[in-house]
């Protein structure tokens, strides 16, 4: 597996382009977010989505799928964001939150028949740069944590050891040590009554 070292405070545009080329080819990548490291693919590539779901053991018909967007403007193409939801997003993104929102028609076939989408705009410049360069979202899922030590969750070299062989992941972006806490999941399908479904990192501002 190819590994690229990118510092969130000094984005290497050439490396971002290299990672996005892998996404456009339908490959999976490992990359940092503001919470856990994540596995991602091009959210508009059906075969890549299927391989990511198989790798993580996700049933796309039953589990809410989440996307990483570069900003609210990009997110608005794939999720329905009313005025109240927009205000909440503006106050809390970039940040360690997954917002469950009504889906918009721009989502790919994997979302067909699904009324909701998980939306992330992470406080990590690498993750946002990937979505910006790709021109649309990444489908994303955090690395598994059950039964693993904190070292195996946080340190990129330890994460690489788990995925470097036989997992169909083409590339890893080493963006430094990751977090050990998941994102906070907020149901915004009724934006007048936000509901925290899972408390994780961050403190939601309403």
XYZ file of C-alpha atoms in Angstrom:
206
model
C 0.000 0.000 0.000
C 1.324 3.419 -0.925
C 1.631 5.868 1.992
C 1.671 9.656 1.750
C 2.743 11.902 4.632
C 0.682 15.087 4.657
C 0.680 17.659 7.427
C -2.785 19.165 8.098
C -1.164 22.555 8.685
C 0.681 22.450 5.342
C -1.308 20.646 2.665
C 0.754 19.054 -0.116
C -1.391 19.639 -3.203
C 0.499 17.067 -5.255
C -0.178 14.357 -2.688
C -3.845 15.343 -2.468
C -4.071 15.021 -6.259
C -2.413 11.596 -6.067
C -4.915 10.416 -3.462
C -7.844 11.786 -5.464
C -6.577 9.969 -8.560
C -6.926 6.727 -6.592
C -10.479 7.698 -5.600
C -11.381 8.472 -9.221
C -10.022 5.062 -10.224
C -12.524 3.491 -7.838
C -10.035 2.624 -5.118
C -10.359 2.859 -1.329
C -8.072 5.009 0.797
C -7.285 5.461 4.491
C -7.188 9.061 5.642
C -7.367 11.184 8.802
C -10.344 13.111 10.082
C -10.788 15.221 13.200
C -11.902 12.079 15.065
C -10.881 8.552 14.029
C -8.998 7.623 10.898
C -11.438 6.660 8.165
C -11.783 4.513 5.071
C -13.167 6.399 2.107
C -14.064 6.114 -1.543
C -15.649 8.222 -4.259
C -19.267 8.640 -3.113
C -20.470 8.599 -6.729
C -18.718 5.331 -7.655
C -21.128 2.448 -7.091
C -18.589 -0.386 -7.278
C -16.241 1.392 -4.855
C -19.139 1.918 -2.439
C -19.977 -1.777 -2.585
C -16.371 -2.763 -1.820
C -16.162 -0.318 1.096
C -19.423 -1.611 2.569
C -18.219 -5.194 2.208
C -14.886 -4.383 3.880
C -16.558 -2.720 6.864
C -19.490 -5.147 7.016
C -22.021 -2.404 6.301
C -25.429 -3.216 4.861
C -26.205 -0.149 2.716
C -29.902 -0.994 2.846
C -30.017 -0.858 6.647
C -27.165 1.395 7.780
C -27.094 5.149 7.305
C -24.267 5.955 4.897
C -22.120 9.002 5.590
C -20.311 11.394 3.291
C -17.419 13.812 3.800
C -17.914 17.227 2.188
C -15.520 20.115 1.774
C -18.012 22.716 3.001
C -21.714 23.483 3.416
C -22.032 24.554 -0.218
C -20.919 21.139 -1.463
C -23.067 19.419 1.171
C -26.186 21.237 -0.028
C -26.006 19.334 -3.330
C -26.461 16.002 -1.555
C -28.555 16.823 1.531
C -31.607 18.988 2.078
C -30.525 21.779 4.420
C -33.238 24.157 5.585
C -32.539 27.502 7.279
C -32.424 26.102 10.818
C -30.179 23.205 9.803
C -27.931 25.634 7.937
C -27.517 27.757 11.079
C -26.559 24.676 13.111
C -24.068 23.549 10.469
C -22.584 27.032 10.244
C -21.963 27.112 14.006
C -20.588 23.560 14.269
C -18.604 22.920 11.107
C -15.875 22.202 10.457
C -16.174 19.954 13.486
C -16.403 16.402 14.863
C -20.073 15.867 14.057
C -22.093 13.612 11.784
C -25.395 15.288 10.929
C -28.267 13.085 9.760
C -30.185 15.075 7.152
C -32.849 14.402 4.516
C -31.157 13.199 1.348
C -31.176 15.119 -1.926
C -31.476 13.716 -5.478
C -27.747 14.109 -6.211
C -26.815 11.044 -4.167
C -25.675 7.878 -5.978
C -27.538 4.587 -6.470
C -26.320 3.206 -3.137
C -28.625 5.761 -1.504
C -31.616 4.913 -3.691
C -34.759 4.772 -1.600
C -32.951 6.159 1.424
C -34.433 9.270 2.948
C -31.419 10.192 5.060
C -27.696 10.733 4.694
C -24.981 11.235 7.287
C -23.067 14.432 6.590
C -19.567 15.276 7.839
C -17.518 18.450 7.349
C -14.565 17.569 9.576
C -12.142 19.941 11.223
C -9.289 18.348 9.309
C -7.842 20.166 6.330
C -6.738 16.931 4.634
C -10.216 15.394 4.613
C -11.809 18.586 3.312
C -9.099 19.020 0.656
C -9.838 15.534 -0.674
C -13.532 16.357 -1.150
C -12.691 19.725 -2.681
C -10.220 18.271 -5.175
C -12.536 15.366 -6.013
C -15.326 17.860 -6.684
C -17.913 15.883 -4.737
C -18.089 13.934 -1.450
C -16.275 10.855 -0.264
C -18.297 8.016 1.172
C -16.727 7.509 4.582
C -16.662 5.078 7.478
C -14.410 5.166 10.506
C -11.931 2.378 11.126
C -13.216 -0.333 13.482
C -12.223 0.107 17.126
C -13.811 -2.847 18.947
C -11.214 -4.989 20.707
C -8.308 -2.749 19.752
C -5.914 -0.881 21.997
C -5.725 2.904 21.882
C -2.342 2.615 20.127
C -3.938 0.554 17.342
C -6.592 3.223 16.859
C -4.490 6.392 17.112
C -1.085 5.715 15.563
C -0.878 5.644 11.750
C 1.838 2.960 11.687
C -0.366 0.657 13.771
C -3.366 1.327 11.530
C -1.260 0.609 8.449
C -0.249 -2.787 9.845
C -3.898 -3.839 9.958
C -4.715 -2.813 6.406
C -1.572 -3.113 4.324
C -2.313 -6.643 3.124
C -5.444 -8.086 1.578
C -7.916 -5.276 2.227
C -8.122 -3.702 -1.236
C -7.034 -0.322 0.113
C -4.742 1.383 -2.380
C -3.334 4.225 -0.342
C -3.008 5.643 3.157
C -2.593 9.301 4.018
C -0.531 9.624 7.177
C -1.739 12.869 8.681
C -0.259 12.325 12.116
C -1.853 10.733 15.140
C -5.604 10.351 14.981
C -8.230 10.553 17.677
C -9.708 7.717 19.700
C -13.260 9.049 19.934
C -16.027 8.803 17.351
C -17.955 11.750 16.005
C -21.106 12.936 17.735
C -24.139 11.938 15.645
C -26.908 14.536 15.486
C -30.293 13.835 13.911
C -31.295 16.988 12.015
C -34.091 15.472 9.946
C -36.351 17.728 12.024
C -34.079 20.731 12.372
C -36.409 22.387 14.872
C -35.661 19.564 17.314
C -32.045 18.326 16.976
C -31.491 14.958 18.635
C -28.082 13.602 19.647
C -28.098 9.915 18.702
C -24.536 9.218 19.837
C -22.361 11.399 22.055
C -18.794 11.460 20.880
C -16.236 14.184 20.321
C -17.189 17.840 20.400
C -19.831 19.938 22.102
C -22.783 20.847 19.897
C -23.672 24.536 19.702
C -27.347 25.271 19.055
